[in-house]
Amino acid sequence: MGRIPCCEKDNVKRGQWTPEEDNKLSSYIAQHGTRNWRLIPKNAGLQRCGKSCRLRWTNYLRPDLKHGQFSEAEEQTIVKLHSVVGNRWSLIAAQLPGRTDNDVKNHWNTKLKKRLSGMGIDPVTHKPFSHLMAEIATTLAPPQVAHLAEAALGCFKDEMLHLLTKKRIDFQLQQSNAAPGNNTVPYVTSKQEEKDDAVETIKLNLSRAMQEPDMLPLNKPWESSGATSANFAGACSVFPVSVTGFQYGPPSFGNEGGGSPWSQSMCTGSTCTAGEQGRSHEKLKDENGDESEGGKEIKNASSIFNTDCVLWDIPSDDLINPIYREAFNNKE
DNA sequence: AAACATAGCAACCGCGGGGTC
DNA sequence: CGACCCCGCGGTTGCTATGTT
């Protein structure tokens, strides 16, 4: 038994909506409401499928929609909620009046995700990359770690080199070169030399990172100023990821361009597939630490927090990932 | 100035839940 | 209880504008 199509695909128009179509749809809905999307295009004289009409209405034509840029407060709400519920865009959008799930999703994918990456934070888990690397390192025996590092290098090398050679990173590199005890390669000017040196330095630092025992996580693997992060950051000093300078929240979050260039597009790669993003948040822990399927059981924000409170009123501490709290505390 | 790359956004697609018969 | 239908959701695609080489 196959699923029936939502409409006769041969007879429907697709692609961009014209102002005339918008007018027809808006005026029809103003008169008759949004019951039965399948019949709406027919009755409104539109050669569109009902689904397309519904999307156009909910994402664009609805009179209560905001069309401007996202405010910093809205962005912070998105990030906070995403750290709790993952890619449940409708849930997040429900807390942002005038914003649609599509808006939120697009804004996350085009800006917020990259901005977090630029801050050295994994947008999937909302933890610093160094913490994730440390976690992986603790779970694998040395030979496996070595292979993993090799694989990671293979995965990211092109992207890193692209960024290293195309973007302005001399500032960060000069900073790291100026640091005492730093033994990374000096900044070079020839592009080929840059590439060769970058590759060699990546290899050198990765292998050093794998060999240094004290770089393994301590009790607080995500400690933003701990030896773990520092060592990982140091080990990967060719990537200007400032874990020790990790900041989140106002006012630094809105600081465009404050992140490291290498990681600004990290999430465009295979390490951050949409499916993984979704799955990574499938399980949420409740107060007792019991795991439950986060997916379909979460129907609204209050069910997550087991309360009827409006999400705005929840102190950020209750929403925010522990790692952010850690970072906040360290800032104070 | 042209070609290419990237970002941003609108729209589409397929799946699955829930209601109804 | 199962089939059918409608709708919403999340992921993906494709187009356009803008920036870079």
CSV table of C-alpha atoms (C1' of nucleotides) in Angstrom, one decimal:
chain,number,residue,atom,x,y,z
A,1,MET,CA,0.0,0.0,0.0
A,2,GLY,CA,1.7,3.1,-1.1
A,3,ARG,CA,1.1,6.5,0.3
A,4,ILE,CA,-1.1,8.6,-1.9
A,5,PRO,CA,0.4,11.8,-3.2
A,6,CYS,CA,-0.8,15.0,-1.5
A,7,CYS,CA,-1.9,16.3,-4.9
A,8,GLU,CA,-1.9,15.7,-8.6
A,9,LYS,CA,1.6,16.6,-9.3
A,10,ASP,CA,1.0,17.2,-13.0
A,11,ASN,CA,-1.5,20.0,-12.5
A,12,VAL,CA,0.2,22.0,-9.8
A,13,LYS,CA,2.6,24.9,-10.1
A,14,ARG,CA,5.8,24.7,-8.1
A,15,GLY,CA,8.6,27.1,-7.2
A,16,GLN,CA,8.4,30.7,-6.2
A,17,TRP,CA,5.0,32.2,-5.4
A,18,THR,CA,3.9,35.3,-7.3
A,19,PRO,CA,2.2,38.3,-5.6
A,20,GLU,CA,-1.0,37.4,-7.3
A,21,GLU,CA,-0.9,33.9,-5.8
A,22,ASP,CA,-0.1,35.3,-2.4
A,23,ASN,CA,-3.1,37.7,-2.7
A,24,LYS,CA,-5.4,34.9,-3.7
A,25,LEU,CA,-4.3,32.7,-0.8
A,26,SER,CA,-4.4,35.4,1.8
A,27,SER,CA,-7.8,36.7,0.9
A,28,TYR,CA,-9.2,33.2,0.7
A,29,ILE,CA,-7.8,32.3,4.2
A,30,ALA,CA,-9.0,35.7,5.5
A,31,GLN,CA,-12.5,34.7,4.5
A,32,HIS,CA,-12.6,31.0,5.1
A,33,GLY,CA,-9.8,30.2,7.5
A,34,THR,CA,-7.3,27.4,7.1
A,35,ARG,CA,-9.5,24.3,7.3
A,36,ASN,CA,-8.7,21.5,4.9
A,37,TRP,CA,-5.6,22.5,3.1
A,38,ARG,CA,-6.3,20.1,0.3
A,39,LEU,CA,-9.4,22.1,-0.7
A,40,ILE,CA,-7.9,25.5,-0.2
A,41,PRO,CA,-6.0,25.8,-3.5
A,42,LYS,CA,-8.9,24.5,-5.4
A,43,ASN,CA,-11.4,26.9,-3.9
A,44,ALA,CA,-9.0,29.8,-4.0
A,45,GLY,CA,-8.3,29.3,-7.6
A,46,LEU,CA,-4.7,28.4,-7.2
A,47,GLN,CA,-2.8,25.8,-9.2
A,48,ARG,CA,-0.9,24.7,-6.1
A,49,CYS,CA,-1.0,21.7,-3.9
A,50,GLY,CA,-2.4,22.1,-0.4
A,51,LYS,CA,0.8,21.4,1.2
A,52,SER,CA,2.5,24.2,-0.8
A,53,CYS,CA,-0.3,26.6,0.3
A,54,ARG,CA,0.1,25.6,3.9
A,55,LEU,CA,3.8,26.2,3.8
A,56,ARG,CA,3.4,29.5,2.1
A,57,TRP,CA,0.9,30.6,4.6
A,58,THR,CA,2.7,29.4,7.7
A,59,ASN,CA,6.1,30.5,6.7
A,60,TYR,CA,5.4,33.7,4.9
A,61,LEU,CA,1.9,35.1,4.7
A,62,ARG,CA,0.7,34.8,8.2
A,63,PRO,CA,0.0,38.3,9.5
A,64,ASP,CA,1.6,37.7,12.8
A,65,LEU,CA,5.0,36.8,11.4
A,66,LYS,CA,8.2,38.8,12.0
A,67,HIS,CA,10.3,39.2,8.9
A,68,GLY,CA,13.2,41.1,10.2
A,69,GLN,CA,16.5,39.9,11.6
A,70,PHE,CA,16.8,37.8,14.7
A,71,SER,CA,17.5,39.8,17.8
A,72,GLU,CA,20.3,38.8,20.1
A,73,ALA,CA,17.8,37.7,22.7
A,74,GLU,CA,16.1,35.5,20.2
A,75,GLU,CA,19.4,34.0,19.1
A,76,GLN,CA,20.3,33.2,22.7
A,77,THR,CA,16.9,31.6,23.2
A,78,ILE,CA,17.4,29.4,20.2
A,79,VAL,CA,20.8,28.3,21.4
A,80,LYS,CA,19.7,27.6,24.9
A,81,LEU,CA,16.7,25.7,23.7
A,82,HIS,CA,18.7,23.8,21.1
A,83,SER,CA,21.0,22.6,23.8
A,84,VAL,CA,18.0,21.1,25.6
A,85,VAL,CA,15.8,19.8,22.8
A,86,GLY,CA,18.0,19.6,19.8
A,87,ASN,CA,16.6,20.1,16.3
A,88,ARG,CA,13.0,20.3,17.4
A,89,TRP,CA,12.5,23.5,15.5
A,90,SER,CA,8.8,23.8,16.0
A,91,LEU,CA,9.3,23.5,19.7
A,92,ILE,CA,11.9,26.2,19.7
A,93,ALA,CA,9.9,28.4,17.3
A,94,ALA,CA,6.9,28.1,19.6
A,95,GLN,CA,8.9,30.1,22.2
A,96,LEU,CA,9.7,32.9,19.7
A,97,PRO,CA,6.6,34.8,18.8
A,98,GLY,CA,6.4,35.6,15.1
A,99,ARG,CA,9.0,33.1,14.1
A,100,THR,CA,8.4,29.9,12.3
A,101,ASP,CA,10.2,26.6,12.6
A,102,ASN,CA,11.6,27.2,9.1
A,103,ASP,CA,13.0,30.6,10.1
A,104,VAL,CA,14.6,29.2,13.2
A,105,LYS,CA,16.0,26.2,11.3
A,106,ASN,CA,17.4,28.4,8.6
A,107,HIS,CA,18.9,30.8,11.0
A,108,TRP,CA,20.5,28.0,13.0
A,109,ASN,CA,22.0,26.3,10.0
A,110,THR,CA,23.3,29.5,8.3
A,111,LYS,CA,24.5,31.5,11.3
A,112,LEU,CA,24.2,30.1,14.8
A,113,LYS,CA,25.7,26.8,14.1
A,114,LYS,CA,28.8,28.3,12.5
A,115,ARG,CA,29.0,30.9,15.3
A,116,LEU,CA,29.1,28.2,17.9
A,117,SER,CA,31.7,26.3,15.9
A,118,GLY,CA,33.7,29.5,15.7
A,119,MET,CA,33.7,29.7,19.4
A,120,GLY,CA,35.1,26.2,19.6
A,121,ILE,CA,31.8,24.7,20.7
A,122,ASP,CA,30.3,21.7,19.0
A,123,PRO,CA,26.9,22.8,17.9
A,124,VAL,CA,25.5,19.2,18.3
A,125,THR,CA,26.5,18.6,21.9
A,126,HIS,CA,27.1,22.2,22.9
A,127,LYS,CA,30.4,21.2,24.4
A,128,PRO,CA,33.8,22.5,23.5
A,129,PHE,CA,35.5,20.4,20.7
A,130,SER,CA,38.4,19.8,23.0
A,131,HIS,CA,36.1,18.1,25.5
A,132,LEU,CA,34.7,15.9,22.8
A,133,MET,CA,38.2,14.9,21.7
A,134,ALA,CA,39.2,14.2,25.3
A,135,GLU,CA,36.1,12.1,25.8
A,136,ILE,CA,37.0,10.1,22.7
A,137,ALA,CA,40.6,9.7,23.8
A,138,THR,CA,39.5,8.3,27.1
A,139,THR,CA,37.4,5.6,25.6
A,140,LEU,CA,40.0,4.3,23.2
A,141,ALA,CA,43.3,2.5,23.6
A,142,PRO,CA,46.3,4.4,22.4
A,143,PRO,CA,46.6,2.6,19.0
A,144,GLN,CA,43.0,3.3,18.3
A,145,VAL,CA,43.4,6.9,19.4
A,146,ALA,CA,46.2,7.2,16.9
A,147,HIS,CA,44.1,5.8,14.1
A,148,LEU,CA,41.3,8.1,15.1
A,149,ALA,CA,43.5,11.1,15.0
A,150,GLU,CA,44.8,10.1,11.6
A,151,ALA,CA,41.3,9.7,10.4
A,152,ALA,CA,40.3,13.0,11.9
A,153,LEU,CA,43.2,14.6,10.2
A,154,GLY,CA,42.2,13.1,6.9
A,155,CYS,CA,38.6,14.3,7.3
A,156,PHE,CA,39.4,17.9,8.3
A,157,LYS,CA,42.7,18.5,6.6
A,158,ASP,CA,41.3,20.0,3.4
A,159,GLU,CA,38.9,22.2,5.3
A,160,MET,CA,41.5,23.3,7.6
A,161,LEU,CA,44.0,24.0,4.9
A,162,HIS,CA,41.3,25.9,3.0
A,163,LEU,CA,40.7,28.1,6.0
A,164,LEU,CA,44.4,28.4,6.9
A,165,THR,CA,45.3,29.5,3.5
A,166,LYS,CA,42.3,31.5,2.5
A,167,LYS,CA,41.3,33.3,5.6
A,168,ARG,CA,43.2,35.8,7.7
A,169,ILE,CA,44.5,33.9,10.5
A,170,ASP,CA,47.8,35.7,10.9
A,171,PHE,CA,46.4,37.4,14.0
A,172,GLN,CA,45.8,34.2,15.9
A,173,LEU,CA,49.0,32.6,14.6
A,174,GLN,CA,51.0,35.6,15.7
A,175,GLN,CA,49.4,35.4,19.0
A,176,SER,CA,50.2,31.8,19.5
A,177,ASN,CA,53.7,32.3,18.3
A,178,ALA,CA,54.2,35.0,20.8
A,179,ALA,CA,53.2,32.8,23.6
A,180,PRO,CA,56.1,31.5,25.7
A,181,GLY,CA,57.0,27.9,25.2
A,182,ASN,CA,55.1,27.8,22.0
A,183,ASN,CA,56.8,25.6,19.4
A,184,THR,CA,54.4,25.8,16.6
A,185,VAL,CA,55.8,26.8,13.2
A,186,PRO,CA,56.2,30.4,12.4
A,187,TYR,CA,53.8,32.0,10.0
A,188,VAL,CA,54.9,31.6,6.5
A,189,THR,CA,54.0,33.5,3.5
A,190,SER,CA,54.2,31.2,0.6
A,191,LYS,CA,50.9,29.4,0.1
A,192,GLN,CA,52.5,26.0,-0.6
A,193,GLU,CA,54.8,26.4,2.3
A,194,GLU,CA,51.8,27.3,4.4
A,195,LYS,CA,50.1,24.1,3.4
A,196,ASP,CA,53.1,21.9,4.0
A,197,ASP,CA,53.9,23.5,7.3
A,198,ALA,CA,50.3,23.4,8.4
A,199,VAL,CA,50.0,19.7,7.6
A,200,GLU,CA,53.3,18.9,9.3
A,201,THR,CA,52.3,20.9,12.4
A,202,ILE,CA,48.9,19.3,12.6
A,203,LYS,CA,50.6,15.9,12.4
A,204,LEU,CA,53.2,16.8,15.0
A,205,ASN,CA,50.8,18.2,17.5
A,206,LEU,CA,48.3,15.4,17.1
A,207,SER,CA,50.9,12.8,17.7
A,208,ARG,CA,52.2,14.8,20.7
A,209,ALA,CA,48.7,15.0,22.0
A,210,MET,CA,48.3,11.3,21.7
A,211,GLN,CA,51.5,10.6,23.5
A,212,GLU,CA,51.1,13.0,26.4
A,213,PRO,CA,49.4,11.1,29.2
A,214,ASP,CA,48.5,14.1,31.3
A,215,MET,CA,46.3,15.4,28.6
A,216,LEU,CA,43.7,12.9,29.3
A,217,PRO,CA,40.6,14.2,31.1
A,218,LEU,CA,40.5,14.7,34.8
A,219,ASN,CA,37.4,14.5,36.8
A,220,LYS,CA,35.9,17.5,35.0
A,221,PRO,CA,36.6,16.7,31.4
A,222,TRP,CA,34.8,19.9,30.3
A,223,GLU,CA,36.7,22.1,32.7
A,224,SER,CA,37.3,25.0,30.4
A,225,SER,CA,40.5,26.1,32.1
A,226,GLY,CA,41.7,22.6,33.1
A,227,ALA,CA,44.8,20.8,31.9
A,228,THR,CA,42.7,18.7,29.5
A,229,SER,CA,41.4,21.6,27.5
A,230,ALA,CA,44.6,23.5,27.7
A,231,ASN,CA,46.6,20.5,26.5
A,232,PHE,CA,44.3,19.8,23.7
A,233,ALA,CA,44.2,23.4,22.7
A,234,GLY,CA,47.9,23.5,22.9
A,235,ALA,CA,48.3,20.2,21.1
A,236,CYS,CA,46.2,21.6,18.3
A,237,SER,CA,47.7,25.0,18.5
A,238,VAL,CA,47.8,25.3,14.8
A,239,PHE,CA,44.1,25.7,15.0
A,240,PRO,CA,43.4,28.8,16.8
A,241,VAL,CA,40.7,27.4,19.0
A,242,SER,CA,40.7,29.3,22.3
A,243,VAL,CA,39.2,26.9,24.7
A,244,THR,CA,40.6,28.7,27.7
A,245,GLY,CA,39.1,31.8,26.4
A,246,PHE,CA,35.8,30.1,25.8
A,247,GLN,CA,33.0,32.4,26.2
A,248,TYR,CA,29.3,32.1,25.8
A,249,GLY,CA,26.3,34.3,26.4
A,250,PRO,CA,26.0,38.0,26.4
A,251,PRO,CA,27.7,40.1,25.3
A,252,SER,CA,30.3,37.9,23.6
A,253,PHE,CA,27.9,35.6,21.9
A,254,GLY,CA,26.8,38.3,19.5
A,255,ASN,CA,30.3,39.0,18.7
A,256,GLU,CA,30.4,38.3,15.0
A,257,GLY,CA,33.8,37.2,13.8
A,258,GLY,CA,35.0,36.6,17.2
A,259,GLY,CA,35.4,32.9,16.6
A,260,SER,CA,38.3,31.1,15.1
A,261,PRO,CA,38.2,30.9,11.4
A,262,TRP,CA,39.1,27.3,11.1
A,263,SER,CA,36.0,26.0,12.7
A,264,GLN,CA,33.5,28.3,11.2
A,265,SER,CA,32.6,25.8,8.6
A,266,MET,CA,33.4,22.7,10.6
A,267,CYS,CA,29.8,21.7,10.7
A,268,THR,CA,29.4,21.7,7.0
A,269,GLY,CA,31.4,18.5,7.0
A,270,SER,CA,30.5,14.9,7.5
A,271,THR,CA,30.9,15.1,11.3
A,272,CYS,CA,27.8,17.0,11.7
A,273,THR,CA,25.2,15.4,9.6
A,274,ALA,CA,21.6,16.2,10.0
A,275,GLY,CA,20.7,12.8,11.1
A,276,GLU,CA,23.3,12.7,13.8
A,277,GLN,CA,22.1,16.0,15.0
A,278,GLY,CA,18.6,14.7,15.4
A,279,ARG,CA,19.7,11.4,17.0
A,280,SER,CA,22.1,13.0,19.3
A,281,HIS,CA,19.3,14.6,21.2
A,282,GLU,CA,16.9,11.7,21.0
A,283,LYS,CA,17.5,10.8,24.6
A,284,LEU,CA,17.1,13.3,27.3
A,285,LYS,CA,17.8,12.7,30.9
A,286,ASP,CA,15.3,13.6,33.6
A,287,GLU,CA,16.1,14.8,37.0
A,288,ASN,CA,16.8,11.3,38.2
A,289,GLY,CA,19.1,10.6,35.4
A,290,ASP,CA,16.7,8.2,33.8
A,291,GLU,CA,16.9,8.3,30.1
A,292,SER,CA,13.7,8.6,28.1
A,293,GLU,CA,13.1,9.0,24.4
A,294,GLY,CA,13.0,12.7,23.8
A,295,GLY,CA,11.4,12.5,20.4
A,296,LYS,CA,7.8,12.2,20.1
A,297,GLU,CA,7.1,12.3,23.8
A,298,ILE,CA,8.1,16.0,23.8
A,299,LYS,CA,5.1,17.8,22.5
A,300,ASN,CA,5.6,21.2,24.1
A,301,ALA,CA,8.1,23.0,26.1
A,302,SER,CA,6.4,22.6,29.4
A,303,SER,CA,6.5,18.9,29.1
A,304,ILE,CA,10.2,19.0,29.0
A,305,PHE,CA,10.5,20.9,32.2
A,306,ASN,CA,7.5,19.2,33.8
A,307,THR,CA,5.9,22.5,34.5
A,308,ASP,CA,3.5,24.9,33.0
A,309,CYS,CA,5.8,27.8,33.3
A,310,VAL,CA,6.6,29.9,30.3
A,311,LEU,CA,10.0,29.2,29.0
A,312,TRP,CA,11.2,32.8,29.2
A,313,ASP,CA,10.8,32.7,32.9
A,314,ILE,CA,13.1,29.8,33.5
A,315,PRO,CA,16.4,31.0,34.7
A,316,SER,CA,19.1,30.3,32.2
A,317,ASP,CA,20.8,28.0,34.6
A,318,ASP,CA,17.9,25.6,34.3
A,319,LEU,CA,18.1,25.5,30.5
A,320,ILE,CA,21.7,25.9,29.8
A,321,ASN,CA,24.1,23.1,29.2
A,322,PRO,CA,26.4,22.5,32.2
A,323,ILE,CA,29.3,23.5,30.0
A,324,TYR,CA,27.9,26.9,29.5
A,325,ARG,CA,27.4,27.3,33.2
A,326,GLU,CA,31.0,26.3,33.7
A,327,ALA,CA,32.1,28.9,31.3
A,328,PHE,CA,29.9,31.6,32.9
A,329,ASN,CA,31.3,30.8,36.3
A,330,ASN,CA,34.8,31.0,35.1
A,331,LYS,CA,34.1,34.4,33.6
A,332,GLU,CA,33.0,35.8,36.9
B,1,DA,C1',34.3,42.4,-16.0
B,2,DA,C1',33.6,37.7,-15.7
B,3,DA,C1',33.8,33.5,-13.3
B,4,DC,C1',33.5,31.2,-9.3
B,5,DA,C1',32.3,30.6,-4.3
B,6,DT,C1',29.5,31.3,-0.5
B,7,DA,C1',25.5,32.7,2.3
B,8,DG,C1',20.8,33.2,3.0
B,9,DC,C1',16.3,31.9,2.4
B,10,DA,C1',12.1,29.9,0.3
B,11,DA,C1',10.2,25.9,-1.0
B,12,DC,C1',9.9,20.9,-1.5
B,13,DC,C1',10.0,16.1,0.1
B,14,DG,C1',9.0,12.1,2.7
B,15,DC,C1',7.8,10.4,7.1
B,16,DG,C1',5.0,9.7,11.0
B,17,DG,C1',1.3,11.0,14.4
B,18,DG,C1',-3.3,11.5,15.3
B,19,DG,C1',-8.2,11.8,14.1
B,20,DT,C1',-12.0,9.8,11.8
B,21,DC,C1',-14.8,6.3,9.7
C,1,DC,C1',-8.9,-2.7,14.7
C,2,DG,C1',-7.3,-1.3,10.5
C,3,DA,C1',-7.5,1.8,6.5
C,4,DC,C1',-7.5,6.3,5.1
C,5,DC,C1',-6.7,11.1,5.3
C,6,DC,C1',-4.9,15.5,7.0
C,7,DC,C1',-1.5,17.9,8.9
C,8,DG,C1',3.0,19.0,11.1
C,9,DC,C1',7.7,18.2,11.3
C,10,DG,C1',12.6,17.9,10.2
C,11,DG,C1',15.8,17.4,6.5
C,12,DT,C1',17.2,18.7,2.0
C,13,DT,C1',17.3,21.1,-2.2
C,14,DG,C1',17.5,24.9,-5.3
C,15,DC,C1',17.4,29.7,-6.4
C,16,DT,C1',19.1,34.3,-5.8
C,17,DA,C1',22.0,37.8,-4.0
C,18,DT,C1',26.4,39.0,-2.5
C,19,DG,C1',31.3,38.5,-2.0
C,20,DT,C1',35.8,37.1,-3.7
C,21,DT,C1',39.3,35.9,-7.0
